[in-house]
């Protein structure tokens, strides 16, 4: 019996030791941010620096900044929020707002930050995260849009319309080593990715959704699919296979005259290494000659989103940190260093943006862009488009059949999501 | 790059230390309680074996039984994007989820049975070549030769490289114009193949990568098995006049079976559920042409937000593997030695 008492006392002693250690640990606050920004472009390091500068005046506060790919961030946050735990702040893209709102795992920010504060941001930035009459994120930067990038060493003036694009593209798609295959291309981009197809769809007068209703089985879709198909098989100005990394590498190597890519990549084409082969410039994606419309890349941006479970001291820290990072000073630092368009209206109008030809070109493209639908049905539209777009680009399905298949698939997916 | 400072290292160590301390404290408390209850109070005859089993039992409960039970609970729910936190659970939801697995396309066009057939082909081809390649290399290595350790190390390289890096590197090698595969084909006077945009070739491409990745594991396991076979058996067979093939068939293969059976089962389960290679190289595309059961399950849950359906689908995949493993064990008698 004595032994039993001794053992019990030992267990109690251990507990007594553990509890104060845990209590002491609780006094310190670790604030966790999940961000889609990676180390590659230096933005993650910048966030870590911002966080540590912010924490300097707050004893006991430490930040943990964790990077996930865009999709991983969405999935991991969903899983974490389901368990009622996870990060204290999200630094992510606007299209996450749709599913997060449907799942009720983020907070609206209107009351937390007030009308006056949110009113300081450019309207398109806020519109991208407005749902059910509420705002679900605080904008960090706006844009996230595609544009035409070109190498002035190969092409002096960018094409103004698609007829010119094809003409110039044919001239610049060349077999330099005479092995029967081109090694320099007129145009490169991520051929099979629906996000990169969206500008063309807009240029032909279509759009994936009308409100929450899919509008994929349209003549505009047929024309747009036929156009991208012909760029590959009729005009032969794009490579037979080309994904994001392939396009990026060809352009950086000086083996592509034009590239369609997003504002997130702007800084990467202005490094000393790339400058040796690329004299970088930016323009609008050429107007669609058949319709007289400018292609409309999807615009969105990068946002702070606050988890629904955030409360108390951490909520206050989140609010202060968000205000700190969206100050004009910090926004312009991101603009200067990483060529991102600021979300604050005052910063967007600053000379720093208007005097920089690259940023000016980016802003000029954004003007003809269209906000990416935030509704959760957009997820179904992406997934309906992908395999059918792939089929057209593999020359295994006609544009007409693909458009019909996209519409049917999207309707089915929306039905299943709502089941 | 974020520099690796002492702060980061100490923070990492403190995190791991804290976790270890909690785990150790938990085990000590658990064992203490078990000792008091089982040994001192109940005077249970098997108190010590029970105490030895308890930590593993708790870990299995927490890491396998509870998640499995929770998956089954979700399979009988209508959890989806719109009912993420306020979902309902009921028999009718479960029935609908399980029926939906079989009666509608799981993805856009591909049905469960098409995916099952594709998964069976994927698994059979992969495991067949893993075993064949592994056996061939293991037999080559299991004989006296110079530089054996060097060969063995080199052959294990595909297994040692993180799958993510290997898969992404291979993705580049299947590029139509700049990839190694097409450059080699063209050097041989053959036409280049559109590996990543033609569904049939894309499926062959992912199979080739997975075969390359899987052979070293089988080779290591089989080599271990071969080294445990006493040379006396071969001496006896040679005295009896057995040929090399007869020795292989009647001595090597039967004596390898206790090693080969679990390795093959593991290989089949891993390959059947291999998500990384396919997802990293083709994401199941083009045109859903390389999706197998597990990648379509992932899409159903994480891209289409069909949580209830996804849980039912996961349960169906689990049952398929369970039935397979039971039949395989019965037919081969692979674990006989463990029971007898």
XYZ file of C-alpha atoms in Angstrom:
759
model
C 0.000 0.000 0.000
C 2.886 2.293 0.883
C 4.261 1.817 -2.575
C 0.938 2.731 -4.119
C 0.843 5.935 -2.082
C 4.424 6.712 -3.050
C 3.624 6.167 -6.736
C 0.551 8.371 -6.511
C 2.619 11.077 -4.855
C 5.171 10.820 -7.636
C 2.459 11.270 -10.256
C 1.060 14.248 -8.353
C 4.519 15.762 -8.075
C 4.945 15.477 -11.838
C 1.617 17.198 -12.382
C 2.567 19.952 -9.951
C 5.755 20.470 -11.934
C 4.008 20.518 -15.296
C 1.176 22.909 -14.489
C 3.292 25.972 -13.604
C 5.545 25.351 -16.614
C 2.489 25.371 -18.835
C 1.118 28.451 -17.081
C 4.382 30.328 -17.503
C 4.468 29.363 -21.169
C 0.966 30.718 -21.612
C 2.051 34.184 -20.547
C 3.991 34.483 -23.781
C 1.944 34.942 -26.934
C 2.880 33.255 -30.165
C 0.969 34.754 -33.043
C 0.822 32.562 -36.130
C 0.458 33.849 -39.675
C -0.094 31.569 -42.635
C 0.944 33.113 -45.896
C 0.936 32.091 -49.520
C 4.117 34.141 -50.072
C 7.225 32.088 -50.619
C 10.913 32.581 -50.032
C 11.696 32.511 -53.752
C 10.739 36.115 -54.411
C 11.832 37.353 -51.003
C 8.330 38.294 -49.820
C 8.264 35.689 -47.055
C 11.466 37.134 -45.613
C 9.880 40.569 -45.790
C 6.852 39.388 -43.808
C 9.118 37.822 -41.180
C 10.937 41.147 -40.897
C 7.696 43.131 -40.659
C 6.469 40.793 -37.934
C 9.653 41.033 -35.898
C 9.705 44.840 -36.209
C 6.098 44.930 -35.065
C 6.841 42.607 -32.118
C 9.744 44.733 -30.844
C 7.473 47.110 -28.987
C 5.358 44.301 -27.528
C 7.219 42.221 -24.936
C 6.265 38.569 -24.834
C 4.899 38.581 -28.376
C 6.544 36.381 -30.981
C 5.434 35.700 -34.511
C 5.472 32.456 -36.402
C 5.194 32.986 -40.152
C 4.455 29.836 -42.107
C 4.389 29.571 -45.887
C 2.046 27.240 -47.796
C 1.294 26.999 -51.495
C -2.016 28.720 -52.341
C -3.990 25.460 -52.507
C -2.280 23.927 -49.479
C -3.076 27.012 -47.470
C -6.755 26.720 -48.382
C -6.941 23.021 -47.549
C -4.910 23.211 -44.358
C -6.888 26.143 -43.065
C -10.163 24.336 -43.761
C -8.965 21.313 -41.789
C -7.590 23.444 -38.953
C -10.701 25.624 -38.710
C -12.891 22.521 -38.593
C -11.047 21.546 -35.419
C -11.483 25.124 -34.142
C -7.786 25.862 -34.128
C -5.104 26.998 -36.547
C -3.432 30.256 -37.544
C -4.279 33.659 -36.107
C -4.127 35.483 -39.408
C -4.178 34.558 -43.093
C -2.242 36.380 -45.824
C -3.815 34.932 -48.925
C -5.627 35.424 -52.236
C -9.167 36.741 -52.671
C -10.606 33.593 -54.274
C -10.328 31.817 -50.930
C -12.978 34.127 -49.523
C -15.828 32.315 -51.348
C -15.366 28.864 -49.805
C -14.240 30.276 -46.434
C -17.416 32.367 -46.178
C -19.601 29.421 -47.231
C -17.910 27.338 -44.534
C -18.246 30.135 -41.984
C -14.585 29.993 -41.008
C -13.556 33.646 -41.463
C -14.858 36.873 -39.921
C -16.281 39.875 -41.757
C -13.982 42.859 -41.262
C -16.467 45.766 -41.610
C -17.148 46.233 -37.899
C -13.659 45.271 -36.807
C -11.934 47.973 -38.848
C -14.723 50.475 -39.471
C -15.989 52.160 -42.607
C -13.491 55.038 -42.507
C -10.501 52.750 -42.477
C -11.772 50.421 -45.224
C -12.850 53.441 -47.282
C -9.164 54.272 -47.760
C -8.666 51.278 -50.059
C -9.235 51.367 -53.818
C -12.756 50.129 -54.632
C -11.778 47.194 -56.938
C -9.676 45.794 -54.115
C -12.596 45.709 -51.710
C -15.112 44.504 -54.308
C -13.132 41.312 -54.797
C -13.904 40.200 -51.225
C -17.457 41.481 -50.841
C -20.049 38.790 -50.340
C -23.548 38.874 -48.867
C -23.158 42.617 -48.259
C -20.075 42.181 -46.068
C -16.318 42.594 -46.585
C -14.278 39.509 -45.758
C -10.693 40.658 -46.104
C -8.384 43.651 -45.817
C -6.506 44.222 -49.093
C -2.709 44.128 -49.080
C -2.124 44.555 -52.791
C -4.413 44.602 -55.795
C -4.035 43.086 -59.197
C -2.826 39.488 -59.263
C -3.676 39.820 -62.932
C -2.139 38.533 -66.130
C -0.564 40.803 -68.725
C 1.573 40.616 -71.835
C 5.286 40.703 -71.091
C 7.755 41.006 -73.922
C 11.462 41.020 -74.630
C 12.489 44.239 -76.341
C 15.586 42.504 -77.665
C 13.297 40.466 -79.921
C 10.284 42.688 -80.416
C 10.300 46.483 -80.432
C 6.576 47.232 -80.355
C 4.055 44.865 -78.797
C 1.109 43.729 -80.963
C -2.058 45.775 -80.597
C -4.520 43.108 -81.712
C -4.635 39.361 -82.189
C -4.005 39.589 -85.958
C -0.758 41.380 -85.226
C 0.004 38.914 -82.448
C -0.263 36.014 -84.895
C 1.733 37.823 -87.593
C 4.550 38.844 -85.229
C 4.347 35.498 -83.470
C 4.932 33.655 -86.764
C 7.908 35.833 -87.601
C 9.471 35.239 -84.221
C 8.852 31.495 -83.972
C 12.124 30.327 -85.420
C 14.190 27.233 -85.895
C 17.549 28.723 -85.037
C 19.642 25.547 -85.087
C 17.980 24.158 -88.236
C 16.959 20.842 -86.687
C 13.429 21.111 -88.028
C 11.931 22.255 -84.710
C 11.488 25.771 -83.404
C 13.752 26.829 -80.546
C 12.429 30.345 -80.234
C 8.727 31.054 -79.847
C 6.533 34.034 -80.579
C 4.362 33.518 -77.502
C 4.512 31.307 -74.429
C 2.126 30.881 -71.513
C 0.572 28.204 -69.338
C -1.535 26.725 -72.144
C -3.718 24.277 -70.215
C -4.507 26.399 -67.163
C -8.035 27.923 -67.100
C -6.809 31.045 -65.258
C -4.567 31.803 -68.266
C -7.464 31.140 -70.631
C -9.839 33.548 -68.845
C -8.494 36.753 -70.528
C -9.226 35.287 -73.968
C -12.700 34.238 -72.877
C -13.365 37.820 -71.774
C -11.901 39.122 -75.042
C -14.446 37.086 -76.994
C -17.249 38.470 -74.830
C -17.726 35.585 -72.407
C -17.162 34.968 -68.679
C -17.373 31.771 -66.599
C -20.251 32.860 -64.374
C -23.165 35.232 -64.455
C -23.691 35.782 -60.749
C -23.739 32.200 -59.544
C -24.989 30.709 -62.828
C -22.433 28.995 -65.096
C -22.114 30.542 -68.564
C -19.546 28.225 -70.087
C -21.554 26.742 -72.959
C -21.587 29.963 -74.972
C -20.483 30.975 -78.465
C -17.861 33.204 -76.819
C -16.388 30.110 -75.144
C -16.388 28.205 -78.447
C -14.609 31.090 -80.202
C -12.078 31.553 -77.409
C -11.279 27.820 -77.287
C -10.945 27.723 -81.064
C -8.607 30.722 -80.914
C -6.203 29.172 -78.369
C -6.384 25.873 -80.228
C -5.407 27.600 -83.467
C -2.506 29.438 -81.839
C -1.032 25.992 -81.287
C -2.101 23.921 -84.283
C -2.802 26.411 -87.093
C -0.534 29.398 -86.472
C 2.013 27.396 -84.481
C 3.295 30.353 -82.481
C 3.188 28.593 -79.082
C 5.042 25.393 -78.079
C 3.243 22.063 -78.392
C 3.530 21.597 -74.628
C 3.964 24.526 -72.304
C 3.195 24.776 -68.598
C 3.930 27.640 -66.204
C 7.528 26.709 -65.477
C 8.242 25.930 -69.124
C 6.942 29.332 -70.253
C 8.835 31.101 -67.494
C 12.095 29.335 -68.374
C 11.766 29.965 -72.138
C 11.160 33.663 -71.545
C 14.017 34.038 -69.069
C 16.329 32.267 -71.498
C 15.433 34.777 -74.213
C 13.795 31.986 -76.232
C 10.346 33.545 -76.265
C 9.463 36.990 -77.561
C 6.219 37.332 -75.588
C 4.902 35.811 -72.402
C 1.570 36.002 -70.617
C 2.164 35.986 -66.885
C 0.963 37.688 -63.708
C 2.101 40.682 -61.669
C 3.523 38.363 -59.018
C 6.295 37.474 -61.466
C 7.292 41.021 -62.450
C 10.215 41.337 -60.048
C 11.638 38.009 -61.235
C 12.191 39.281 -64.782
C 14.159 42.298 -63.672
C 17.038 40.585 -61.942
C 20.587 41.104 -63.196
C 20.791 37.501 -64.348
C 17.644 37.738 -66.500
C 18.546 41.202 -67.807
C 21.445 39.643 -69.740
C 18.961 37.959 -72.064
C 15.743 39.890 -71.615
C 15.045 43.581 -72.060
C 11.795 43.467 -70.148
C 8.632 45.415 -70.920
C 4.927 45.093 -70.197
C 1.804 45.766 -72.275
C -1.866 44.845 -72.496
C -2.733 41.445 -73.892
C -3.635 42.355 -77.517
C -7.210 43.208 -78.399
C -9.250 40.413 -79.968
C -9.545 41.528 -83.620
C -12.794 39.625 -84.183
C -14.699 41.338 -81.365
C -12.800 44.583 -80.833
C -12.630 43.773 -77.090
C -9.605 43.782 -74.836
C -8.908 40.425 -73.201
C -9.924 40.749 -69.568
C -7.625 38.985 -67.128
C -9.141 38.168 -63.773
C -8.184 40.672 -61.130
C -8.118 40.006 -57.439
C -5.409 40.649 -54.952
C -3.796 39.577 -51.735
C -5.693 39.941 -48.509
C -5.583 39.560 -44.780
C -8.371 37.280 -43.602
C -9.228 36.738 -39.958
C -10.258 33.263 -38.742
C -13.717 33.054 -37.275
C -12.399 31.646 -33.976
C -10.027 34.570 -33.340
C -10.898 36.540 -30.212
C -9.521 38.410 -27.197
C -5.929 39.567 -27.144
C -5.025 37.827 -30.394
C -7.828 39.580 -32.243
C -6.466 42.917 -31.040
C -2.952 41.959 -32.161
C -4.335 40.888 -35.535
C -6.072 44.240 -36.006
C -2.959 46.209 -35.079
C -0.719 44.095 -37.287
C -3.083 44.396 -40.252
C -3.112 48.191 -39.863
C 0.668 48.219 -39.574
C 1.119 46.200 -42.785
C -1.441 48.170 -44.760
C 0.089 51.526 -43.895
C 1.041 53.628 -46.896
C 4.727 53.255 -46.025
C 4.686 49.448 -46.011
C 2.512 49.257 -49.123
C 4.885 51.467 -51.094
C 7.838 49.405 -49.897
C 6.172 46.314 -51.447
C 5.478 48.296 -54.612
C 9.060 49.463 -54.903
C 10.687 46.149 -54.100
C 8.257 43.608 -55.545
C 6.370 45.614 -58.194
C 2.986 44.979 -56.602
C 0.202 47.482 -56.977
C -0.758 48.886 -53.560
C -4.278 48.481 -52.284
C -4.542 51.868 -50.555
C -6.090 54.416 -52.929
C -3.574 57.083 -51.864
C -0.604 54.762 -52.477
C -2.017 53.605 -55.813
C -1.986 57.207 -57.028
C 1.566 57.830 -55.843
C 4.262 58.910 -58.336
C 6.085 55.675 -57.531
C 3.438 53.811 -59.520
C 2.894 56.306 -62.337
C 6.618 56.926 -62.962
C 7.576 53.242 -63.237
C 6.930 51.934 -66.781
C 6.463 48.351 -65.609
C 3.995 49.271 -62.876
C 2.257 51.687 -65.228
C 1.881 48.867 -67.787
C 0.578 46.565 -65.088
C -1.945 49.170 -63.908
C -2.976 49.786 -67.531
C -3.727 46.092 -67.974
C -5.649 45.972 -64.709
C -8.009 48.650 -65.975
C -9.431 46.244 -68.564
C -9.439 43.287 -66.174
C -12.543 41.937 -64.478
C -12.776 40.970 -60.792
C -12.524 37.260 -60.273
C -15.899 35.986 -59.033
C -15.583 35.381 -55.302
C -18.605 33.092 -55.083
C -17.912 29.470 -54.261
C -19.428 28.380 -57.615
C -16.230 29.639 -59.259
C -14.500 26.565 -57.875
C -16.884 24.393 -59.910
C -16.263 26.528 -63.004
C -12.476 26.067 -62.769
C -12.824 22.333 -62.346
C -15.309 22.070 -65.203
C -13.058 24.030 -67.536
C -9.769 22.272 -66.895
C -10.188 18.771 -68.438
C -12.153 20.070 -71.411
C -9.656 22.824 -72.093
C -6.943 20.154 -71.896
C -8.874 18.075 -74.425
C -9.083 20.988 -76.879
C -5.399 21.778 -76.421
C -4.564 18.109 -77.072
C -6.652 18.324 -80.270
C -8.913 15.569 -78.973
C -12.171 17.489 -78.710
C -13.796 20.211 -80.766
C -14.231 23.659 -79.219
C -18.012 23.323 -79.524
C -18.163 19.972 -77.728
C -15.789 21.214 -75.050
C -17.936 24.273 -74.334
C -21.036 22.083 -73.952
C -19.146 19.621 -71.756
C -17.877 22.474 -69.557
C -21.387 23.812 -69.030
C -22.797 20.384 -68.144
C -19.905 19.570 -65.835
C -20.154 22.910 -64.047
C -23.884 22.538 -63.453
C -23.322 19.024 -62.109
C -20.492 20.121 -59.803
C -22.540 22.990 -58.394
C -25.424 20.585 -57.720
C -23.086 18.178 -55.946
C -21.402 20.894 -53.894
C -24.782 22.069 -52.641
C -26.126 18.564 -51.920
C 16.928 32.487 -48.098
C 16.019 33.042 -44.468
C 19.332 32.564 -42.606
C 19.458 29.743 -40.086
C 20.120 31.632 -36.865
C 20.682 30.278 -33.386
C 17.247 31.664 -32.464
C 15.558 29.510 -35.099
C 17.549 26.419 -34.083
C 16.845 26.892 -30.380
C 13.168 27.557 -31.083
C 12.987 24.347 -33.111
C 14.750 22.369 -30.413
C 12.507 23.843 -27.728
C 9.406 22.864 -29.734
C 10.623 19.296 -30.193
C 11.751 19.144 -26.566
C 8.367 20.321 -25.354
C 6.596 17.693 -27.435
C 8.917 14.962 -26.185
C 8.486 16.105 -22.585
C 4.691 15.981 -22.935
C 4.876 12.520 -24.543
C 7.224 11.171 -21.859
C 5.154 12.683 -19.048
C 2.020 11.215 -20.572
C 3.574 7.762 -20.740
C 4.865 8.003 -17.162
C 1.448 9.030 -15.833
C -0.252 6.309 -17.848
C 2.160 3.649 -16.658
C 1.930 4.899 -13.065
C -1.845 4.665 -13.123
C -1.726 1.257 -14.783
C 0.727 0.042 -12.142
C -1.441 1.233 -9.271
C -4.701 -0.042 -10.719
C -3.625 -3.320 -12.333
C -0.790 -4.447 -10.099
C -1.458 -2.961 -6.666
C -5.222 -2.774 -6.497
C -6.460 -5.557 -8.808
C -3.366 -7.787 -8.428
C -3.799 -8.663 -12.096
C -1.599 -11.570 -13.197
C -0.657 -9.990 -16.516
C -0.114 -6.474 -15.201
C 3.402 -6.197 -16.662
C 2.473 -7.285 -20.227
C -0.524 -4.960 -20.067
C 1.711 -2.080 -18.973
C 4.074 -2.786 -21.845
C 1.239 -2.780 -24.339
C -0.613 0.279 -23.028
C 1.483 3.074 -24.699
C 1.264 1.392 -28.109
C -2.423 0.719 -27.570
C -3.103 4.363 -26.754
C -1.077 5.509 -29.778
C -2.956 3.129 -32.094
C -6.276 4.321 -30.658
C -5.363 7.961 -31.151
C -3.707 7.671 -34.539
C -5.674 4.899 -36.256
C -8.862 3.841 -34.504
C -10.176 7.316 -33.679
C -9.526 8.818 -37.172
C -11.029 5.706 -38.752
C -14.097 5.954 -36.543
C -14.397 9.656 -37.321
C -14.164 8.907 -41.043
C -17.034 6.421 -40.722
C -19.019 9.027 -38.770
C -18.489 11.548 -41.579
C -19.448 8.921 -44.171
C -22.926 8.991 -42.648
C -23.147 12.767 -42.783
C -24.110 15.409 -45.322
C -20.999 17.469 -44.614
C -20.093 19.744 -47.536
C -18.915 23.292 -48.159
C -22.289 24.732 -47.224
C -22.667 22.404 -44.249
C -19.133 22.486 -42.990
C -19.760 22.962 -39.304
C -23.498 22.395 -39.018
C -23.793 19.071 -40.815
C -26.297 16.328 -39.971
C -25.616 12.657 -39.463
C -28.035 9.894 -40.371
C -28.406 6.513 -42.005
C -30.038 7.998 -45.109
C -27.044 10.303 -45.718
C -24.708 7.350 -45.374
C -26.703 5.244 -47.816
C -26.793 8.074 -50.306
C -23.045 8.689 -49.957
C -22.170 5.024 -50.463
C -24.573 4.666 -53.395
C -23.214 7.857 -54.979
C -19.769 6.289 -55.100
C -21.060 3.671 -57.541
C -23.925 5.287 -59.405
C -22.532 8.661 -60.597
C -19.182 9.659 -62.102
C -16.839 10.312 -59.200
C -15.108 13.076 -61.115
C -16.554 14.802 -64.184
C -16.589 11.908 -66.590
C -14.799 9.023 -64.913
C -16.838 6.528 -62.913
C -15.750 4.542 -59.875
C -15.401 1.311 -61.864
C -13.255 2.972 -64.532
C -11.062 4.384 -61.789
C -10.909 1.021 -60.029
C -9.824 -0.711 -63.229
C -7.199 1.955 -63.866
C -5.967 1.667 -60.278
C -5.717 -2.117 -60.570
C -3.707 -1.749 -63.812
C -1.502 0.913 -62.203
C -0.882 -1.262 -59.136
C -0.341 -4.535 -61.014
C 2.099 -3.118 -63.556
C 4.014 -1.181 -60.926
C 4.316 -3.947 -58.345
C 5.148 -6.526 -61.021
C 8.079 -4.456 -62.231
C 9.093 -3.480 -58.708
C 9.381 -7.148 -57.738
C 10.947 -8.202 -61.036
C 13.474 -5.350 -61.035
C 14.138 -5.679 -57.315
C 14.644 -9.444 -57.586
C 16.943 -9.111 -60.574
C 19.131 -6.474 -58.916
C 19.121 -8.258 -55.554
C 20.302 -11.510 -57.159
C 23.038 -9.607 -58.982
C 24.171 -7.998 -55.742
C 23.917 -11.177 -53.679
C 27.176 -12.648 -54.902
C 30.794 -11.870 -54.299
C 31.856 -8.897 -56.369
C 34.128 -5.896 -56.121
C 32.573 -2.558 -55.214
C 29.324 -4.142 -54.036
C 28.688 -1.412 -51.464
C 29.073 1.280 -54.140
C 26.577 -0.416 -56.479
C 24.152 -0.952 -53.646
C 24.345 2.701 -52.616
C 23.849 3.913 -56.175
C 20.866 1.635 -56.689
C 19.199 2.908 -53.545
C 19.434 6.537 -54.711
C 15.922 6.732 -56.259
C 14.484 5.620 -52.934
C 16.625 8.052 -50.961
C 15.604 11.104 -52.982
C 12.448 12.745 -51.605
C 9.544 11.696 -53.833
C 8.525 15.294 -54.456
C 11.903 16.200 -55.920
C 12.162 13.000 -57.945
C 8.651 13.428 -59.375
C 9.176 17.067 -60.305
C 12.541 16.266 -61.896
C 10.903 13.521 -63.941
C 8.127 15.878 -64.975
C 10.793 18.004 -66.653
C 12.280 14.935 -68.333
C 8.945 14.247 -70.031
C 8.786 17.716 -71.581
C 7.913 17.411 -75.250
C 10.841 19.395 -76.582
C 13.475 19.590 -73.873
C 12.840 16.396 -71.918
C 15.335 13.549 -71.744
C 12.739 10.952 -72.842
C 11.991 12.606 -76.184
C 15.593 13.563 -76.854
C 16.542 9.884 -76.462
C 13.660 8.772 -78.694
C 14.720 11.198 -81.389
C 18.345 10.059 -81.180
C 17.043 6.549 -81.840
C 15.239 7.854 -84.901
C 11.768 7.648 -83.322
C 9.096 10.323 -83.244
C 8.790 12.358 -80.045
C 5.835 11.587 -77.785
C 3.456 14.087 -76.179
C 3.973 12.573 -72.774
C 2.075 15.083 -70.709
C -0.749 16.176 -72.986
C -1.926 12.792 -74.254
C -3.786 10.897 -71.496
C -2.551 7.450 -72.564
C 1.104 8.472 -72.703
C 0.741 10.509 -69.512
C -0.416 7.344 -67.734
C 2.580 5.440 -69.101
C 4.855 8.288 -67.996
C 3.641 8.207 -64.386
C 3.944 4.405 -64.344
C 7.542 4.626 -65.574
C 8.413 7.115 -62.842
C 6.806 5.022 -60.143
C 8.587 1.875 -61.317
C 11.890 3.755 -61.127
C 11.038 4.940 -57.634
C 9.830 1.591 -56.300
C 12.533 -0.849 -57.417
C 15.130 0.064 -54.728
C 12.736 -0.719 -51.869
C 12.041 -4.200 -53.223
C 15.720 -4.695 -53.973
C 16.725 -3.908 -50.377
C 14.018 -6.139 -48.895
C 14.750 -9.044 -51.244
C 18.493 -8.687 -50.728
C 17.912 -9.013 -46.990
C 15.855 -12.129 -47.644
C 18.468 -13.646 -49.956
C 21.242 -13.102 -47.444
C 19.300 -15.001 -44.813
C 19.092 -18.137 -46.986
C 21.809 -20.520 -45.904
C 24.231 -21.594 -48.630
C 23.802 -25.191 -47.453
C 20.520 -25.419 -49.339
C 22.246 -24.500 -52.573
C 25.099 -26.919 -51.872
C 22.573 -29.704 -51.337
C 20.690 -28.746 -54.502
C 23.908 -28.746 -56.528
C 24.790 -32.209 -55.221
C 21.365 -33.344 -56.400
C 22.194 -31.907 -59.824
C 19.713 -29.017 -59.790
C 20.180 -26.386 -62.501
C 20.367 -22.660 -61.722
C 16.720 -22.191 -62.640
C 15.661 -25.197 -60.530
C 17.615 -23.821 -57.570
C 15.909 -20.459 -58.013
C 12.452 -22.012 -58.315
C 12.744 -24.630 -55.585
C 15.120 -23.049 -53.080
C 15.273 -19.284 -53.511
C 11.615 -18.498 -54.152
C 10.064 -20.625 -51.370
C 12.589 -19.390 -48.825
C 12.086 -15.800 -49.950
C 8.338 -15.995 -49.530
C 8.159 -14.973 -45.828
C 10.043 -11.804 -46.782
C 8.374 -11.283 -50.130
C 4.763 -11.625 -48.948
C 4.665 -8.655 -46.566
C 6.806 -6.652 -48.995
C 4.376 -7.327 -51.840
C 1.366 -6.510 -49.664
C 3.011 -3.277 -48.551
C 3.987 -2.535 -52.140
C 0.438 -3.089 -53.340
C -1.120 -0.966 -50.608
C 1.407 1.849 -51.124
C 1.083 1.787 -54.896
C -2.698 1.524 -54.773
C -2.708 4.604 -52.563
C 0.203 6.394 -54.201
C -0.849 9.979 -54.495
C 2.416 11.892 -54.829
C 3.743 10.703 -58.159
C 0.517 11.173 -60.107
C -0.468 14.414 -58.470
C 2.932 16.029 -58.833
C 3.429 15.042 -62.457
C -0.033 15.300 -64.011
C -2.496 16.302 -61.247
C -4.652 13.451 -62.572
C -4.867 15.054 -66.013
C -4.930 15.507 -68.869
C -8.665 14.938 -69.193
C -8.749 12.939 -65.921
C -6.699 10.353 -67.815
C -4.223 9.575 -65.032
C -6.524 9.794 -62.039
C -6.661 6.723 -59.849
C -8.972 6.093 -56.883
C -6.902 7.979 -54.354
C -6.327 11.095 -56.490
C -10.023 11.250 -57.343
C -10.802 10.906 -53.637
C -8.522 13.848 -52.921
C -10.269 15.935 -55.579
C -13.718 15.001 -54.298
C -12.819 16.137 -50.790
C -10.448 19.049 -51.221
C -11.489 20.499 -54.564
C -15.210 19.734 -54.647
C -15.725 19.945 -50.838
C -17.768 16.710 -50.756
C -16.698 15.664 -47.271
C -19.477 13.169 -46.497
C -19.173 11.566 -49.914
C -15.376 11.591 -49.661
C -15.466 9.794 -46.304
C -17.740 7.089 -47.769
C -15.468 6.824 -50.792
C -12.413 6.451 -48.524
C -14.197 3.671 -46.639
C -14.884 1.845 -49.920
C -11.204 2.070 -50.905
C -10.220 0.787 -47.445
C -12.572 -2.180 -47.763
C -11.164 -3.071 -51.196
C -7.635 -3.135 -49.787
C -8.684 -5.048 -46.680
C -10.426 -7.760 -48.730
C -7.454 -7.963 -51.066
C -4.956 -8.314 -48.190
C -7.080 -11.019 -46.519
C -7.376 -13.040 -49.748
C -3.698 -12.617 -50.577
C -2.636 -13.772 -47.128
C -4.936 -16.775 -47.292
C -3.796 -17.814 -50.760
C -0.072 -17.368 -50.172
C -0.093 -18.386 -46.510
C 2.501 -15.650 -46.154
C 2.013 -15.046 -42.434
C 1.688 -18.718 -41.514
C 5.016 -18.607 -39.709
C 3.789 -15.796 -37.502
C 0.862 -17.848 -36.189
C 2.516 -21.186 -35.781
